[in-house]
Each structure stands twice: as structure tokens, then as C-alpha cells.
Short mmCIF file of C-alpha atoms in Angstrom, two decimals:
data_model
loop_
_atom_site.label_atom_id
_atom_site.label_comp_id
_atom_site.label_asym_id
_atom_site.label_seq_id
_atom_site.Cartn_x
_atom_site.Cartn_y
_atom_site.Cartn_z
CA GLY T 1 5.62 8.20 8.56
CA CYS T 2 7.47 9.05 5.37
CA HIS T 3 6.38 12.38 4.15
CA VAL T 4 7.16 13.37 0.32
CA THR T 5 6.68 16.19 -1.77
CA GLN T 6 4.83 16.22 -4.56
CA GLN T 7 6.19 16.29 -8.09
CA ASN T 8 4.16 17.15 -11.42
CA HIS T 9 4.45 14.54 -14.48
CA VAL T 10 3.22 15.77 -17.47
CA THR T 11 2.65 12.83 -20.16
CA SER T 12 3.06 13.94 -23.67
CA VAL T 13 1.55 12.28 -26.76
CA GLU T 14 4.81 11.22 -27.23
CA GLU T 15 5.53 9.55 -24.50
CA VAL T 16 2.89 6.98 -24.85
CA SER T 17 1.93 3.51 -26.42
CA LEU T 18 -1.10 1.24 -27.06
CA ASP T 19 1.28 -1.35 -26.02
CA GLY T 20 1.68 0.68 -22.92
CA SER T 21 -0.21 0.57 -19.37
CA PRO T 22 -4.08 1.18 -19.58
CA ARG T 23 -3.12 4.92 -17.71
CA GLU T 24 -0.58 5.56 -20.79
CA LYS T 25 -3.25 4.31 -22.82
CA ALA T 26 -6.03 6.46 -21.23
CA ALA T 27 -3.58 9.60 -21.77
CA LEU T 28 -3.20 8.56 -25.48
CA ILE T 29 -6.76 8.74 -25.72
CA THR T 30 -7.05 12.35 -23.56
CA SER T 31 -4.33 13.88 -25.55
CA SER T 32 -5.95 12.70 -28.57
CA LEU T 33 -8.99 14.28 -27.71
CA LEU T 34 -7.74 17.64 -26.26
CA LEU T 35 -6.17 17.76 -29.57
CA TRP T 36 -9.79 17.31 -31.46
CA VAL T 37 -11.45 19.75 -29.99
CA PHE T 38 -8.63 22.67 -30.21
CA MET T 39 -9.13 21.21 -34.38
CA PHE T 40 -12.87 20.83 -33.97
CA PRO T 41 -14.00 23.84 -31.65
CA HIS T 42 -17.56 22.84 -32.64
CA MET T 43 -18.06 19.54 -32.41
CA GLU T 44 -21.36 18.57 -30.40
CA LEU T 45 -20.68 18.65 -26.51
CA ALA T 46 -22.44 15.34 -26.37
CA VAL T 47 -20.36 13.82 -28.99
CA LEU T 48 -17.45 14.85 -27.03
CA LEU T 49 -18.90 13.23 -23.07
CA THR T 50 -19.14 10.42 -25.28
CA LEU T 51 -15.87 9.88 -25.89
CA LEU T 52 -14.56 10.77 -22.32
CA LEU T 53 -16.70 8.43 -21.41
CA CYS T 54 -15.37 5.79 -22.53
CA LEU T 55 -11.62 7.05 -20.75
CA GLU T 56 -13.12 4.80 -17.90
CA ALA T 57 -12.87 1.82 -19.05
CA ALA T 58 -10.00 2.62 -21.59
CA VAL T 59 -8.06 2.36 -18.13
CA ARG T 60 -9.71 -0.83 -17.07
CA PHE T 61 -10.22 -3.13 -20.26
CA GLY T 62 -7.20 -1.17 -22.41
CA VAL T 63 -7.66 0.43 -25.60
CA ASP T 64 -8.55 -3.31 -27.08
CA GLY T 65 -11.16 -4.04 -25.04
CA ARG T 66 -9.67 -6.79 -23.03
CA GLN T 67 -9.42 -7.06 -19.29
CA GLN T 68 -5.75 -6.58 -18.19
CA TRP T 69 -4.33 -9.34 -15.59
CA PRO T 70 -2.73 -8.50 -13.53
CA VAL T 71 -4.96 -5.60 -12.95
CA PRO T 72 -2.55 -2.92 -12.60
CA TYR T 73 -1.94 -1.60 -9.09
CA ARG T 74 -3.65 2.05 -8.31
CA ARG T 75 -1.05 4.78 -7.45
CA PHE T 76 -1.78 8.34 -6.82
CA ASP T 77 -0.66 11.85 -6.37
CA HIS T 78 -0.22 12.40 -2.57
CA ARG T 79 -1.14 10.09 0.68
CA PRO T 80 -3.93 10.99 2.38
CA THR T 81 -4.34 11.93 6.27
CA ALA T 82 -4.98 8.69 8.16
CA ASP T 83 -8.61 8.98 9.81
CA SER T 84 -8.56 9.06 13.35
CA TYR T 85 -10.88 6.34 13.73
CA CYS T 86 -8.19 4.41 12.23
CA GLU T 87 -6.13 3.65 15.64
CA ALA T 88 -2.60 0.96 15.30
CA LEU T 89 -1.57 -1.39 18.34
CA TYR T 90 1.61 0.07 17.83
CA PRO T 91 2.58 2.73 16.19
CA PHE T 92 3.86 3.08 12.78
CA CYS T 93 7.43 4.01 12.32
CA PRO T 94 8.44 5.12 15.99
CA THR T 95 11.74 6.21 15.57
CA GLY T 96 11.56 7.50 12.46
CA ASP T 97 11.59 10.70 11.12
CA ARG T 98 8.84 12.79 11.38
CA ASP T 99 8.75 14.16 7.88
CA GLY T 100 10.12 11.02 6.27
CA ARG T 101 13.73 12.20 5.92
CA ILE T 102 16.22 10.14 4.12
CA PRO T 103 20.27 10.98 5.35
CA TYR T 104 22.20 12.05 2.83
CA MET T 105 25.23 10.82 1.94
CA ARG T 106 28.84 11.27 0.24
CA ASP T 107 29.19 11.13 -3.51
CA ASP T 108 31.88 9.35 -2.48
CA ASP T 109 30.61 7.44 0.99
CA VAL T 110 30.49 3.32 0.11
CA ILE T 111 27.05 2.27 1.35
CA SER T 112 26.76 -1.51 2.78
CA VAL T 113 23.62 -3.20 1.09
CA PHE T 114 21.95 -6.25 3.50
CA ARG T 115 18.84 -8.55 3.52
CA LEU T 116 17.20 -9.15 5.77
CA GLN T 117 14.53 -10.87 6.79
CA THR T 118 12.54 -12.53 10.44
CA PRO T 119 9.16 -13.42 11.28
CA VAL T 120 6.45 -11.86 10.97
CA TRP T 121 5.39 -9.90 14.79
CA GLU T 122 9.22 -11.61 15.91
CA PHE T 123 9.23 -8.90 19.30
CA LYS T 124 6.68 -10.44 20.91
CA TYR T 125 6.28 -14.38 19.51
CA GLY T 126 9.44 -15.29 19.14
CA ASP T 127 9.94 -17.74 16.06
CA LEU T 128 5.93 -19.23 16.37
CA LEU T 129 5.21 -17.56 12.87
CA GLY T 130 8.71 -18.00 11.36
CA LYS T 131 7.68 -22.26 11.59
CA PHE T 132 4.46 -21.31 9.24
CA HIS T 133 6.62 -19.22 7.08
CA ILE T 134 5.19 -16.47 7.28
CA MET T 135 8.22 -13.52 7.32
CA HIS T 136 8.66 -9.87 7.72
CA ASP T 137 11.19 -8.19 4.73
CA ALA T 138 13.71 -5.35 4.98
CA ILE T 139 16.70 -3.17 3.98
CA GLY T 140 19.69 -2.86 5.98
CA PHE T 141 22.12 0.29 5.18
CA SER T 142 25.78 1.01 6.86
CA SER T 143 28.67 4.00 5.71
CA SER T 144 31.71 2.98 5.25
CA GLN T 145 32.48 7.03 6.50
CA THR T 146 30.61 7.92 9.21
CA GLY T 147 29.74 4.31 10.53
CA ALA T 148 26.07 4.61 11.11
CA ASN T 149 23.68 1.97 10.25
CA TYR T 150 20.66 2.56 9.11
CA THR T 151 16.93 0.42 8.42
CA MET T 152 14.30 0.38 5.29
CA GLU T 153 10.91 -1.40 5.80
CA TRP T 154 7.59 -0.86 3.74
CA TYR T 155 4.70 -1.82 5.71
CA GLU T 156 1.46 -1.40 7.36
CA LEU T 157 0.21 1.64 9.45
CA PHE T 158 -2.62 0.45 11.25
CA GLN T 159 -1.15 -3.43 11.40
CA LEU T 160 -1.88 -6.17 8.72
CA GLY T 161 -5.46 -6.89 10.80
CA ASN T 162 -6.68 -3.13 9.30
CA CYS T 163 -5.19 -3.97 6.11
CA THR T 164 -6.88 -7.27 5.21
CA PHE T 165 -10.73 -6.38 6.19
CA PRO T 166 -12.81 -3.60 6.79
CA HIS T 167 -14.54 -2.15 9.58
CA LEU T 168 -18.59 -2.10 9.59
CA ARG T 169 -19.25 0.93 11.80
CA PRO T 170 -23.74 1.19 11.54
CA GLU T 171 -23.39 4.36 10.71
CA ALA T 172 -21.82 4.00 7.27
CA PRO T 173 -23.34 2.23 4.30
CA ALA T 174 -20.46 0.90 2.82
CA PRO T 175 -17.45 -1.11 5.48
CA PHE T 176 -14.58 0.86 6.12
CA TRP T 177 -11.41 0.36 5.40
CA CYS T 178 -8.18 1.27 7.84
CA ASN T 179 -5.74 0.60 4.61
CA GLN T 180 -2.91 2.63 4.63
CA GLY T 181 1.23 1.04 4.47
CA ALA T 182 4.10 3.41 4.31
CA ALA T 183 8.51 3.33 4.11
CA CYS T 184 9.66 3.50 7.48
CA PHE T 185 14.14 5.10 8.01
CA PHE T 186 14.86 4.61 10.71
CA GLU T 187 19.27 4.89 12.14
CA GLY T 188 20.17 1.81 13.60
CA ILE T 189 19.50 -1.81 12.39
CA ASP T 190 18.97 -4.83 15.65
CA ASP T 191 21.52 -7.53 14.70
CA LEU T 192 19.97 -10.00 17.47
CA HIS T 193 15.48 -9.50 16.07
CA TRP T 194 16.76 -10.17 12.46
CA LEU T 195 19.53 -12.95 13.08
CA GLN T 196 18.25 -14.85 16.35
CA ASN T 197 15.05 -16.27 13.81
CA GLY T 198 15.77 -14.41 10.34
CA THR T 199 18.45 -13.15 8.11
CA LEU T 200 21.25 -10.14 8.48
CA GLU T 201 23.04 -10.83 5.47
CA LYS T 202 24.96 -8.42 2.74
CA ILE T 203 24.69 -8.76 -0.52
CA GLY T 204 26.02 -5.76 -2.19
CA GLU T 205 27.23 -1.84 -2.11
CA VAL T 206 26.63 1.13 -3.46
CA THR T 207 27.63 4.72 -3.46
CA GLY T 208 26.70 7.32 -1.76
CA SER T 209 25.61 9.26 -5.08
CA GLN T 210 23.51 6.11 -5.78
CA PHE T 211 22.15 5.93 -2.42
CA ASN T 212 21.03 9.33 -2.95
CA ASP T 213 18.86 7.94 -6.51
CA LEU T 214 17.30 5.50 -4.32
CA ALA T 215 16.25 8.28 -1.27
CA GLN T 216 14.99 10.30 -4.00
CA TRP T 217 12.60 6.97 -5.86
CA VAL T 218 11.90 5.75 -2.19
CA GLN T 219 10.03 8.94 -1.00
CA LEU T 220 8.21 8.94 -4.83
CA ASP T 221 7.23 5.74 -4.32
CA ASN T 222 6.13 5.85 -0.72
CA GLN T 223 4.67 9.44 -1.92
CA THR T 224 2.13 7.16 -5.07
CA GLY T 225 1.92 3.39 -3.04
CA ILE T 226 -0.18 4.27 -0.66
CA TYR T 227 -2.25 1.35 0.86
CA TYR T 228 -1.41 -2.11 1.19
CA GLU T 229 -2.51 -5.79 -0.24
CA THR T 230 -1.57 -8.74 1.20
CA TRP T 231 -3.37 -11.44 -1.43
CA THR T 232 -1.52 -12.44 -4.59
CA VAL T 233 -5.13 -13.98 -6.61
CA ARG T 234 -4.44 -16.76 -9.54
CA SER T 235 -5.92 -19.30 -11.28
CA ASP T 236 -4.32 -22.19 -10.03
CA PRO T 237 -0.97 -23.25 -8.38
CA SER T 238 0.87 -23.97 -11.64
CA PRO T 239 3.93 -22.61 -12.60
CA ASN T 240 2.14 -20.72 -15.71
CA SER T 241 -0.63 -19.70 -14.26
CA THR T 242 -2.91 -16.57 -14.50
CA VAL T 243 -2.32 -14.23 -11.65
CA TRP T 244 -5.44 -11.66 -11.14
CA PHE T 245 -4.76 -9.43 -8.89
CA GLU T 246 -1.04 -8.57 -7.10
CA SER T 247 -0.14 -8.52 -3.84
CA TYR T 248 1.61 -4.87 -2.06
CA ASP T 249 3.31 -5.83 1.07
CA CYS T 250 6.95 -5.30 2.65
CA SER T 251 8.42 -8.24 0.46
CA GLN T 252 6.96 -6.54 -2.88
CA PHE T 253 8.65 -2.97 -1.28
CA VAL T 254 11.54 -5.09 -0.64
CA HIS T 255 11.83 -6.76 -4.45
CA ARG T 256 11.47 -2.77 -5.94
CA THR T 257 13.74 -1.62 -3.77
CA TYR T 258 16.86 -3.90 -5.03
CA ARG T 259 15.32 -3.82 -9.36
CA LYS T 260 16.22 0.20 -8.26
CA LEU T 261 19.13 -0.37 -6.90
CA LYS T 262 20.37 -2.36 -9.59
CA GLU T 263 19.04 0.20 -12.70
CA LEU T 264 21.28 2.33 -10.18
CA GLY T 265 24.43 0.64 -11.62
CA ALA T 266 24.70 -1.94 -8.02
CA LYS T 267 25.46 -5.13 -8.53
CA LEU T 268 24.21 -7.80 -5.99
CA SER T 269 24.52 -11.17 -4.54
CA SER T 270 23.60 -13.76 -2.12
CA ARG T 271 25.00 -16.68 -0.74
CA SER T 272 22.02 -18.88 -0.84
CA PRO T 273 18.55 -19.09 -2.10
CA THR T 274 16.29 -15.87 -1.22
CA TYR T 275 13.03 -16.73 -0.62
CA TYR T 276 10.09 -14.38 0.32
CA THR T 277 6.03 -15.17 2.14
CA LYS T 278 3.37 -15.21 -0.26
CA ILE T 279 -0.36 -15.69 0.66
CA TYR T 280 -2.38 -17.29 -2.35
CA LEU T 281 -6.12 -17.23 -3.23
CA TYR T 282 -7.22 -19.28 -5.94
CA SER T 283 -10.17 -18.37 -8.12
CA GLY T 284 -12.22 -18.34 -11.78
CA GLU T 285 -11.08 -14.81 -13.56
CA PRO T 286 -13.01 -12.09 -11.37
CA THR T 287 -15.80 -10.24 -11.96
CA TYR T 288 -15.51 -6.31 -11.25
CA LEU T 289 -18.75 -4.99 -9.14
CA GLY T 290 -17.95 -0.64 -8.54
CA ASN T 291 -17.00 1.08 -6.01
CA ASP T 292 -18.47 2.52 -2.86
CA SER T 293 -20.56 4.74 -4.84
CA ALA T 294 -21.72 2.45 -7.03
CA ILE T 295 -22.34 -0.61 -5.20
CA PHE T 296 -23.68 1.05 -1.45
CA GLY T 297 -25.54 4.07 -2.89
CA THR T 298 -27.60 2.52 -5.92
CA PRO T 299 -30.87 0.58 -4.34
CA ALA T 300 -30.78 -1.66 -7.16
CA LEU T 301 -27.57 -3.08 -5.89
CA GLU T 302 -28.88 -3.51 -2.65
CA ASN T 303 -28.27 -7.28 -1.95
CA LEU T 304 -25.04 -7.44 -3.41
CA ALA T 305 -23.95 -4.79 -1.07
CA ALA T 306 -25.44 -7.03 1.27
CA ASP T 307 -24.12 -9.68 0.31
CA ILE T 308 -20.45 -7.77 0.85
CA ARG T 309 -21.39 -6.55 4.08
CA LYS T 310 -22.37 -10.21 5.48
CA PHE T 311 -19.10 -11.84 4.11
CA TYR T 312 -16.54 -9.45 6.00
CA PHE T 313 -19.26 -9.23 9.70
CA THR T 314 -17.14 -12.85 9.04
CA PHE T 315 -13.99 -11.15 9.59
CA ARG T 316 -14.72 -8.39 12.04
CA PRO T 317 -12.07 -7.84 14.78
CA HIS T 318 -12.28 -8.49 18.17
CA GLN T 319 -14.18 -11.35 18.53
CA SER T 320 -14.31 -14.23 21.63
CA PHE T 321 -13.08 -17.54 21.28
CA LEU T 322 -17.15 -18.81 20.55
CA ASP T 323 -18.10 -15.62 18.03
CA PHE T 324 -14.67 -17.16 16.35
CA ALA T 325 -15.18 -20.05 16.15
CA PHE T 326 -18.43 -19.80 14.86
CA SER T 327 -16.72 -17.17 11.64
CA LEU T 328 -14.11 -19.95 10.56
CA VAL T 329 -17.14 -21.92 10.04
CA GLU T 330 -19.03 -19.37 8.11
CA ALA T 331 -15.74 -18.82 5.96
CA TYR T 332 -15.45 -22.16 4.72
CA LYS T 333 -19.00 -22.43 3.80
CA LYS T 334 -19.01 -19.00 1.95
CA ILE T 335 -15.53 -19.28 0.58
CA VAL T 336 -15.33 -22.78 -0.03
CA LEU T 337 -18.83 -24.21 -0.36
CA ASP T 338 -20.32 -21.14 -2.31
CA LYS T 339 -17.14 -20.56 -3.30
CA THR T 340 -16.97 -16.67 -3.30
CA PHE T 341 -14.55 -14.11 -1.85
CA TYR T 342 -14.83 -10.62 -2.35
CA LEU T 343 -11.94 -8.89 -2.83
CA TYR T 344 -11.09 -5.17 -2.22
CA TYR T 345 -8.51 -3.99 -4.46
CA ASN T 346 -7.90 -0.73 -5.97
CA PHE T 347 -10.64 0.59 -3.41
CA GLU T 348 -12.96 -1.40 -5.98
CA TYR T 349 -15.07 -4.50 -5.03
CA TRP T 350 -14.51 -7.78 -6.88
CA HIS T 351 -16.34 -11.01 -6.88
CA LEU T 352 -13.37 -14.39 -7.03
CA PRO T 353 -15.10 -17.38 -8.00
CA MET T 354 -12.87 -19.34 -5.52
CA LYS T 355 -10.63 -22.54 -6.77
CA TYR T 356 -9.23 -25.44 -4.54
CA PRO T 357 -6.47 -25.08 -3.41
CA TYR T 358 -8.26 -21.97 -2.60
CA MET T 359 -5.33 -20.01 0.04
CA GLN T 360 -2.10 -21.31 0.73
CA ILE T 361 0.96 -19.54 2.27
CA VAL T 362 3.80 -20.11 -0.54
CA TYR T 363 7.59 -19.32 0.86
CA GLU T 364 9.20 -19.24 -2.69
CA GLU T 365 12.42 -18.32 -4.05
CA VAL T 366 12.66 -14.65 -5.96
CA PRO T 367 15.95 -14.69 -6.73
CA LEU T 368 18.35 -10.96 -6.80
CA PRO T 369 18.08 -8.83 -9.62
CA GLU T 370 21.45 -9.75 -11.99
#
């Protein structure tokens, strides 16, 4: 996968305001507390600890005490080493640079930018998943000076199923997640792969200098955004509904990259509408439950812990046909009849009170940034 060098960022009080993100609010509170300690060194320790305990709530709910929707995707300062228990059916980024390096372009080079889209697992099933609008998205680049072509995509290290549902290991009380996603940059564009059942379209040009700036951003984005999220959760299908949780997948990476290209000065345009796959869950307002240690390490919550494990047992991998049929019935009972779904987001569990139509795969238009 892509390896990136850790970069430090120091946030000063002047950089944040109470109108910022939860992290910015937490940074402001932390800075204020440190200033308070400096000014009043004899302040009671208990008072200081009480104030520090407010930080976690500030990150989640904001200074005004209200939960932020959608819940912000949590970023990290480095990418952890994958657990040896997790194995990929197909190796991640087999032809990409082992250290995730992206080639440097001459500043005066002209780099063509391509929109790439094809059905998920097209190499194995052809257009089968394309008939259900389950598509994979990527971006292509071509250097006018060297003639070299490149593909950049973001996807799961251990396939989609492992990123969507956990493993239940007998020796571990908490469900075990093999969930990481990362950027893959490699030389070449497989024209047949993208054109046969999908899209390969030039949508703009950037200079070599702009491309190099984009490469730095990709590496930072890849280092700090480490896990995949399949579901977008919202209150109902209407256009103005509340979004509870955003997905974090291949198409979201493409959207972020397009926005960064625009920020760098690129002009992008397509001859046809640009559609992307979204998998929606519909629910009432979610309830925060806690992280692994809070739920699976607390005897008072053993019933909740057992219910979460039972829920995910329905979606366990490597089931026989008979077990799979039984699991479908159980999933229907839990999601539709009991109106319950347990979502794992930011390494924390949430309860979703499910609503009709419960789940949809939608192929919706997301225009290129203007």
C-alpha cells in the first residue's frame, strides 16, 4: 500500500473558533485549559481533571452540546500495520510502488486527467454487478512529455466484505475487524478494463507542478484516512433528509481528489453526467453505544455485547448455502422486523433504529466541481 511520512501540525488558538469542527473546538478548549494552568498553577487537580473530561464530549457533541450530523470521519496520525489474521483474497496494489511513492513530474509537463469507472469485480464477473449499478471509480493520468500513463484508485486492503462486517473469534470478546482502505498508484491504464463495461473519459489537464502538489496531498490523505466505510446512513430518501454518517470509499476518494484538483487550479468537465454508486441505510436518529472496551469490557453491558455479536454472526463469512439462507431470514427479522442495525464507525458502535425502505443501492449524479 501507500506509505507516507508522518507530518506534524500544531494548532494554535488563533486557528480555531467555536464555529469550527469538533476537533477544532477540542483544540481550543485544550489550549485554553493549558493557558489556565499556566496562569493559575495552584488550581485544584480535581477541577482540572473534570475540565479535561469534558474534552471527549466536546469532540463528539461540540461545544454547544449537540451531536454533529453527519458524524465526522475520524483521521489518524499514521497508518497502523495490518494484523496478520487479516488476509486478502486478492493482494492489494500488486503493481504499485511498495513504499507508495508517486513519480515526480516536470513543472512544465502537461498531465491529462481521466475519469475511470467500471463494474466492481469486472475482471471476474464482467458486467454482472454493473447491471445493478455497483461501480468502482478511479482516476487516470497521462504525461505529455514522457507518454507514461498512470492509474490511481482507493479501495479495501482485505476486500469489501471484511470492511463491512467483522469476524467473530472465539478467543476475543469483541468482534474483530479487518478494515483498512488505502490509495494505490501504479503505472499504466488498462483501457479494455475501463472501456468495455464502464467509462474512460478525459476530463481535464493539469501542469506537472499541480500534479506534484496533488501527489503530496494524496500521500497525506492516505496516511490519515485509514479505514473503509461502506454505508451512507440518512433519515429517509428525500433530497433534504439528514445524513447521519457518510461513506468513505473509492468514489469519495475520487470526489476529494477532484475537489483538490479544482483547489489547485484545474478545470474539469465531462461530456456526460457523472454518476456514482451509494449504498444507503435509512434510520431514525442513531444512538451512541461506545467503543470495544466500553461495551465488551463492562459486565453491566453484557446483554448489549451479546446482541451485537449475535447481529454480526448473521453476516459471518464462509457460510454454506443452507446457513446463508437461514442468515438472510435472521437479517430480515433483525433489520426489518426488529428495526435494528449496529453500525461500527470511527471504531465505535452505534445503534440505528431502522426505517423503511431500510436499504437502497442508488446510482446518483454527483457533478464535477465547478
